Amino acid sequence: MRFGWKIVVGSIIGFFGAAFGSVGGVGGGGIYVPMLTLIIGFDPKSSTAISKCMVTGAAGSTVYYNLRLRHPTLSMPLIDYDLALLFQPMLMLGISIGVAFNVLFADWMVTILLIIIFLVTSTKAFLRGVSTWKKETLAKEIPVAVAVTLHEAINLYKGRKMIQSKGDDGTNWRALQLLSYCLCGMLAGIVGGLLGLGGGFILGPLFLELGVPPQVSSATATFIMTFSASMTAIEYYLLKRFPVPYAMYFSIVTALSALIGQQVVGKLIKILGRTSLIIFILAFTIFGSAIFLGGTGIFNMIEKIEHHEYMGFANLCKHQN
């Protein structure tokens, strides 16, 4: 590994990608893959594998930072371990499938799937952020005591508090809901293993739809992503899909930048009193990932078409490193 202008530029992009990704709870893989491909010069498959190592570094340091924090309204840790336990098993199952698909699928298939998923999730996250911003603005216009009372009363009436609480009374989800959430967890794992991204790109917006507070959503998604990303990184290592020195270096960069990002955004939230910043960062990161990854994929497809290269499915059994 030799340091040059490519490594410096890549480190800067990876630094900011990890800072935003850790705050949004999405890891930042959508920024890492284009950077590793277009700037550092790795092929798409190796870039995907290295990005998983970078996601692991950022997620690990973020979890370490969040362990000492508490839930914004309830007497419980910031990380919702019950929610994580519900999604984690199916996520891990999906990752194994996704890694196999990464070898099997053609690049153009991955690009189309990526653009569709990311545009949908970023749009939903942005709309959720706008809704939260309006609620925060309204809360600033009325007495705090009244606002808190009404907010808690509405949540209890609609049943939203049962998702966040750890009591026995909060587990009356319908069987169809539980099944759909578990399938979403497996889908997040498949997408993460296939595209080299953290499952937070799917779980983050999903948790927000469940009514989980932005801070808890980000922290819990990152906690889940730590296990899923590390598992994928190990699988890629066993497949010898990435150079270890590059992976170690960029993992250290993302780990440090994730800690800095958490500190800065945490102070901004305290000053402004708007947790919707986390949701907007989530939406911005996902949308930016769709642009960067989609553009990179389209560029690669054009090159393959010009060189008349094979663009069909690969043979998983005959895959060579």
Short mmCIF file of C-alpha atoms in Angstrom, two decimals:
data_model
loop_
_atom_site.label_atom_id
_atom_site.label_comp_id
_atom_site.label_asym_id
_atom_site.label_seq_id
_atom_site.Cartn_x
_atom_site.Cartn_y
_atom_site.Cartn_z
CA MET A 1 0.00 0.00 0.00
CA ARG A 2 1.46 3.34 -1.12
CA PHE A 3 0.21 6.73 -0.02
CA GLY A 4 -0.54 9.20 -2.80
CA TRP A 5 -3.09 11.78 -3.79
CA LYS A 6 -5.68 9.06 -4.45
CA ILE A 7 -5.39 7.74 -0.90
CA VAL A 8 -5.60 11.28 0.52
CA VAL A 9 -8.71 12.19 -1.49
CA GLY A 10 -10.27 8.83 -0.73
CA SER A 11 -9.59 9.30 2.98
CA ILE A 12 -11.31 12.71 2.97
CA ILE A 13 -14.38 11.37 1.18
CA GLY A 14 -14.47 8.32 3.44
CA PHE A 15 -14.17 10.57 6.49
CA PHE A 16 -17.24 12.65 5.63
CA GLY A 17 -19.13 9.60 4.37
CA ALA A 18 -18.61 7.85 7.70
CA ALA A 19 -19.54 10.97 9.67
CA PHE A 20 -22.88 11.35 7.87
CA GLY A 21 -23.52 7.63 7.62
CA SER A 22 -22.96 6.98 11.32
CA VAL A 23 -25.36 9.75 12.31
CA GLY A 24 -28.04 8.52 9.94
CA GLY A 25 -27.49 4.90 10.96
CA VAL A 26 -26.73 3.72 7.41
CA GLY A 27 -22.98 3.08 7.61
CA GLY A 28 -21.99 5.11 4.54
CA GLY A 29 -21.35 2.22 2.17
CA GLY A 30 -23.06 4.09 -0.63
CA ILE A 31 -20.28 6.67 -0.48
CA TYR A 32 -17.41 4.22 0.01
CA VAL A 33 -18.05 2.02 -3.03
CA PRO A 34 -17.92 4.82 -5.66
CA MET A 35 -14.88 6.34 -3.92
CA LEU A 36 -13.01 3.03 -3.94
CA THR A 37 -13.97 2.37 -7.56
CA LEU A 38 -13.53 5.77 -9.21
CA ILE A 39 -10.72 7.29 -7.12
CA ILE A 40 -8.68 4.46 -5.58
CA GLY A 41 -9.12 2.25 -8.65
CA PHE A 42 -10.47 -1.02 -7.28
CA ASP A 43 -12.86 -3.15 -9.31
CA PRO A 44 -16.54 -3.09 -8.22
CA LYS A 45 -16.36 -6.47 -6.46
CA SER A 46 -13.29 -5.54 -4.38
CA SER A 47 -14.78 -2.11 -3.62
CA THR A 48 -17.89 -3.77 -2.25
CA ALA A 49 -15.80 -6.01 0.01
CA ILE A 50 -13.59 -3.18 1.33
CA SER A 51 -16.65 -1.00 1.95
CA LYS A 52 -18.00 -3.67 4.29
CA CYS A 53 -14.82 -3.42 6.36
CA MET A 54 -15.22 0.36 6.46
CA VAL A 55 -18.85 0.02 7.54
CA THR A 56 -17.75 -2.35 10.31
CA GLY A 57 -15.22 0.18 11.61
CA ALA A 58 -17.69 3.07 11.60
CA ALA A 59 -20.51 1.02 13.13
CA GLY A 60 -18.29 -0.41 15.87
CA SER A 61 -17.09 3.00 17.05
CA THR A 62 -20.64 4.41 16.88
CA VAL A 63 -21.99 1.61 19.06
CA TYR A 64 -19.21 2.23 21.57
CA TYR A 65 -20.23 5.91 21.68
CA ASN A 66 -23.96 5.11 22.05
CA LEU A 67 -23.56 2.58 24.86
CA ARG A 68 -23.41 5.32 27.50
CA LEU A 69 -26.39 7.30 26.14
CA ARG A 70 -30.01 7.02 27.31
CA HIS A 71 -33.36 7.06 25.54
CA PRO A 72 -34.61 10.66 25.00
CA THR A 73 -37.96 10.10 26.77
CA LEU A 74 -37.96 6.68 28.47
CA SER A 75 -35.87 5.11 31.22
CA MET A 76 -33.96 2.73 28.97
CA PRO A 77 -30.74 2.67 26.90
CA LEU A 78 -30.59 4.59 23.64
CA ILE A 79 -30.17 1.30 21.78
CA ASP A 80 -33.43 -0.68 21.71
CA TYR A 81 -32.09 -4.19 22.22
CA ASP A 82 -35.53 -5.82 21.93
CA LEU A 83 -36.05 -4.26 18.52
CA ALA A 84 -32.56 -5.32 17.49
CA LEU A 85 -33.21 -8.90 18.62
CA LEU A 86 -36.34 -9.03 16.48
CA PHE A 87 -34.54 -8.06 13.27
CA GLN A 88 -31.02 -9.43 13.80
CA PRO A 89 -31.55 -13.16 13.03
CA MET A 90 -33.30 -12.56 9.70
CA LEU A 91 -30.76 -9.89 8.80
CA MET A 92 -27.89 -12.33 9.31
CA LEU A 93 -29.69 -14.91 7.17
CA GLY A 94 -30.18 -12.35 4.43
CA ILE A 95 -26.50 -11.43 4.44
CA SER A 96 -25.41 -14.95 3.54
CA ILE A 97 -27.81 -14.89 0.60
CA GLY A 98 -26.68 -11.41 -0.42
CA VAL A 99 -22.98 -12.32 -0.52
CA ALA A 100 -23.78 -15.24 -2.84
CA PHE A 101 -25.86 -12.95 -5.04
CA ASN A 102 -22.95 -10.49 -5.18
CA VAL A 103 -20.90 -13.16 -6.95
CA LEU A 104 -23.81 -14.36 -9.11
CA PHE A 105 -25.53 -11.16 -10.27
CA ALA A 106 -24.40 -9.04 -13.21
CA ASP A 107 -23.42 -5.44 -12.47
CA TRP A 108 -26.36 -3.93 -14.38
CA MET A 109 -28.81 -5.96 -12.28
CA VAL A 110 -27.23 -4.66 -9.09
CA THR A 111 -27.35 -1.07 -10.39
CA ILE A 112 -31.06 -1.17 -11.26
CA LEU A 113 -31.96 -2.75 -7.92
CA LEU A 114 -29.86 -0.19 -6.06
CA ILE A 115 -31.41 2.85 -7.75
CA ILE A 116 -34.98 1.66 -7.17
CA ILE A 117 -34.49 0.78 -3.49
CA PHE A 118 -32.53 3.90 -2.61
CA LEU A 119 -34.86 6.36 -4.32
CA VAL A 120 -37.88 4.87 -2.54
CA THR A 121 -36.25 4.78 0.91
CA SER A 122 -34.71 8.26 0.62
CA THR A 123 -38.06 9.75 -0.42
CA LYS A 124 -39.87 8.13 2.50
CA ALA A 125 -37.16 9.26 4.92
CA PHE A 126 -37.31 12.84 3.62
CA LEU A 127 -41.09 12.99 4.00
CA ARG A 128 -40.74 11.63 7.54
CA GLY A 129 -38.16 14.33 8.26
CA VAL A 130 -40.49 17.08 7.02
CA SER A 131 -43.29 15.72 9.20
CA THR A 132 -41.01 15.61 12.26
CA TRP A 133 -39.73 19.13 11.54
CA LYS A 134 -43.31 20.47 11.51
CA LYS A 135 -44.09 18.75 14.81
CA GLU A 136 -40.95 20.23 16.38
CA THR A 137 -41.88 23.68 15.12
CA LEU A 138 -45.36 23.34 16.59
CA ALA A 139 -43.93 22.17 19.90
CA LYS A 140 -41.84 25.34 20.14
CA GLU A 141 -44.94 27.50 19.77
CA ILE A 142 -46.87 26.11 22.76
CA PRO A 143 -45.92 25.64 26.43
CA VAL A 144 -43.53 22.76 26.91
CA ALA A 145 -45.58 21.06 29.61
CA VAL A 146 -48.71 21.04 27.46
CA ALA A 147 -46.77 19.83 24.43
CA VAL A 148 -45.20 16.93 26.29
CA THR A 149 -48.51 15.91 27.83
CA LEU A 150 -50.34 15.95 24.51
CA HIS A 151 -47.51 14.15 22.75
CA GLU A 152 -47.44 11.34 25.31
CA ALA A 153 -51.24 11.09 25.36
CA ILE A 154 -51.47 10.80 21.57
CA ASN A 155 -48.71 8.18 21.45
CA LEU A 156 -50.34 6.11 24.17
CA TYR A 157 -53.75 6.41 22.50
CA LYS A 158 -52.41 5.31 19.10
CA GLY A 159 -50.24 2.57 20.60
CA ARG A 160 -46.92 3.95 19.41
CA LYS A 161 -45.29 3.70 22.81
CA MET A 162 -45.52 -0.07 22.80
CA ILE A 163 -42.90 -0.23 20.05
CA GLN A 164 -40.35 1.65 22.11
CA SER A 165 -41.07 0.26 25.56
CA LYS A 166 -39.66 -2.90 27.09
CA GLY A 167 -42.72 -3.80 29.16
CA ASP A 168 -44.89 -6.88 28.66
CA ASP A 169 -47.87 -4.75 27.63
CA GLY A 170 -46.12 -3.55 24.51
CA THR A 171 -45.97 -6.81 22.56
CA ASN A 172 -49.39 -7.03 20.92
CA TRP A 173 -48.25 -6.80 17.32
CA ARG A 174 -50.26 -8.78 14.78
CA ALA A 175 -48.77 -11.92 13.28
CA LEU A 176 -48.84 -10.39 9.79
CA GLN A 177 -46.94 -7.33 11.06
CA LEU A 178 -44.26 -9.46 12.70
CA LEU A 179 -43.89 -11.55 9.55
CA SER A 180 -43.55 -8.49 7.33
CA TYR A 181 -40.98 -6.91 9.66
CA CYS A 182 -38.91 -10.10 9.71
CA LEU A 183 -39.02 -10.28 5.92
CA CYS A 184 -37.88 -6.65 5.78
CA GLY A 185 -34.98 -7.59 8.04
CA MET A 186 -33.98 -10.40 5.68
CA LEU A 187 -34.33 -8.05 2.69
CA ALA A 188 -32.04 -5.56 4.41
CA GLY A 189 -29.44 -8.30 4.87
CA ILE A 190 -29.69 -9.39 1.24
CA VAL A 191 -29.27 -5.80 0.05
CA GLY A 192 -26.35 -5.28 2.43
CA GLY A 193 -24.51 -8.39 1.31
CA LEU A 194 -25.27 -7.81 -2.37
CA LEU A 195 -24.33 -4.13 -2.55
CA GLY A 196 -21.73 -3.95 0.22
CA LEU A 197 -23.92 -1.59 2.24
CA GLY A 198 -25.10 -1.58 5.82
CA GLY A 199 -28.57 -2.95 6.49
CA GLY A 200 -29.34 0.46 7.97
CA PHE A 201 -30.30 1.70 4.50
CA ILE A 202 -33.45 -0.40 4.90
CA LEU A 203 -33.80 -0.66 8.69
CA GLY A 204 -33.36 3.07 9.37
CA PRO A 205 -36.40 4.21 7.35
CA LEU A 206 -38.36 1.17 8.56
CA PHE A 207 -37.75 2.01 12.23
CA LEU A 208 -38.90 5.58 11.59
CA GLU A 209 -42.11 4.22 10.05
CA LEU A 210 -42.64 2.22 13.25
CA GLY A 211 -42.59 5.46 15.23
CA VAL A 212 -39.17 4.95 16.81
CA PRO A 213 -37.47 8.29 17.73
CA PRO A 214 -34.70 9.32 15.31
CA GLN A 215 -31.92 8.94 17.90
CA VAL A 216 -33.10 5.45 18.87
CA SER A 217 -33.63 4.47 15.23
CA SER A 218 -30.11 5.49 14.27
CA ALA A 219 -28.48 3.86 17.31
CA THR A 220 -30.42 0.60 17.00
CA ALA A 221 -29.85 0.31 13.24
CA THR A 222 -26.13 0.88 13.77
CA PHE A 223 -26.03 -1.73 16.55
CA ILE A 224 -27.63 -4.29 14.24
CA MET A 225 -25.37 -3.24 11.40
CA THR A 226 -22.24 -3.89 13.47
CA PHE A 227 -22.94 -7.61 13.55
CA SER A 228 -24.15 -7.85 9.96
CA ALA A 229 -21.27 -5.82 8.50
CA SER A 230 -18.61 -7.72 10.45
CA MET A 231 -20.11 -11.03 9.34
CA THR A 232 -20.03 -9.94 5.70
CA ALA A 233 -16.47 -8.64 6.04
CA ILE A 234 -15.34 -12.01 7.40
CA GLU A 235 -17.04 -13.82 4.52
CA TYR A 236 -15.33 -11.57 1.99
CA TYR A 237 -12.01 -12.12 3.76
CA LEU A 238 -12.41 -15.88 3.50
CA LEU A 239 -13.17 -15.41 -0.20
CA LYS A 240 -10.00 -13.26 -0.49
CA ARG A 241 -11.94 -10.46 -2.10
CA PHE A 242 -9.94 -7.47 -0.78
CA PRO A 243 -6.34 -6.43 0.11
CA VAL A 244 -6.04 -6.40 3.90
CA PRO A 245 -3.80 -3.27 4.30
CA TYR A 246 -6.28 -1.05 2.43
CA ALA A 247 -9.19 -2.47 4.39
CA MET A 248 -7.48 -1.90 7.74
CA TYR A 249 -6.45 1.67 6.90
CA PHE A 250 -9.85 2.81 5.68
CA SER A 251 -11.59 1.05 8.58
CA ILE A 252 -9.53 3.12 11.03
CA VAL A 253 -10.41 6.31 9.12
CA THR A 254 -14.15 5.58 9.26
CA ALA A 255 -14.01 4.58 12.94
CA LEU A 256 -12.48 7.92 13.93
CA SER A 257 -14.75 9.99 11.70
CA ALA A 258 -17.87 8.25 13.03
CA LEU A 259 -16.98 9.29 16.59
CA ILE A 260 -16.42 12.88 15.49
CA GLY A 261 -19.70 12.92 13.55
CA GLN A 262 -21.65 11.69 16.57
CA GLN A 263 -20.12 14.38 18.79
CA VAL A 264 -20.82 17.24 16.35
CA VAL A 265 -24.40 16.30 15.47
CA GLY A 266 -25.20 15.53 19.10
CA LYS A 267 -24.23 19.08 20.06
CA LEU A 268 -26.22 20.54 17.15
CA ILE A 269 -29.34 18.67 18.26
CA LYS A 270 -28.97 20.02 21.81
CA ILE A 271 -28.51 23.57 20.53
CA LEU A 272 -31.30 23.56 17.93
CA GLY A 273 -33.63 21.14 19.69
CA ARG A 274 -34.45 19.34 16.44
CA THR A 275 -33.94 15.59 16.19
CA SER A 276 -35.26 15.80 12.62
CA LEU A 277 -31.67 16.62 11.64
CA ILE A 278 -30.91 12.90 11.95
CA ILE A 279 -33.75 12.03 9.56
CA PHE A 280 -32.64 14.60 6.98
CA ILE A 281 -29.05 13.31 7.19
CA LEU A 282 -30.41 9.79 6.67
CA ALA A 283 -32.40 10.86 3.59
CA PHE A 284 -29.49 12.88 2.19
CA THR A 285 -27.04 10.00 2.63
CA ILE A 286 -29.34 7.46 0.95
CA PHE A 287 -30.15 9.81 -1.95
CA GLY A 288 -26.48 10.67 -2.42
CA SER A 289 -25.65 6.98 -2.42
CA ALA A 290 -28.25 6.39 -5.14
CA ILE A 291 -26.67 9.10 -7.30
CA PHE A 292 -23.05 8.02 -6.76
CA LEU A 293 -23.59 4.27 -6.95
CA GLY A 294 -26.13 4.54 -9.75
CA GLY A 295 -23.82 6.76 -11.78
CA THR A 296 -20.90 4.42 -11.24
CA GLY A 297 -22.97 1.41 -12.26
CA ILE A 298 -24.26 3.09 -15.42
CA PHE A 299 -20.71 4.13 -16.36
CA ASN A 300 -19.51 0.54 -15.96
CA MET A 301 -22.42 -0.77 -18.03
CA ILE A 302 -21.60 1.61 -20.90
CA GLU A 303 -17.98 0.45 -20.86
CA LYS A 304 -19.00 -3.21 -20.98
CA ILE A 305 -21.40 -2.58 -23.85
CA GLU A 306 -18.70 -0.77 -25.82
CA HIS A 307 -16.26 -3.66 -25.29
CA HIS A 308 -18.97 -6.27 -26.00
CA GLU A 309 -18.38 -7.96 -22.65
CA TYR A 310 -20.62 -10.64 -21.18
CA MET A 311 -23.37 -9.08 -19.03
CA GLY A 312 -25.31 -12.12 -17.86
CA PHE A 313 -25.30 -14.15 -14.66
CA ALA A 314 -21.99 -15.46 -13.33
CA ASN A 315 -21.34 -19.08 -12.37
CA LEU A 316 -21.21 -19.27 -8.58
CA CYS A 317 -19.55 -22.71 -8.54
CA LYS A 318 -16.77 -21.64 -10.92
CA HIS A 319 -16.04 -18.31 -9.23
CA GLN A 320 -12.31 -17.67 -9.00
CA ASN A 321 -10.55 -15.05 -6.85
#
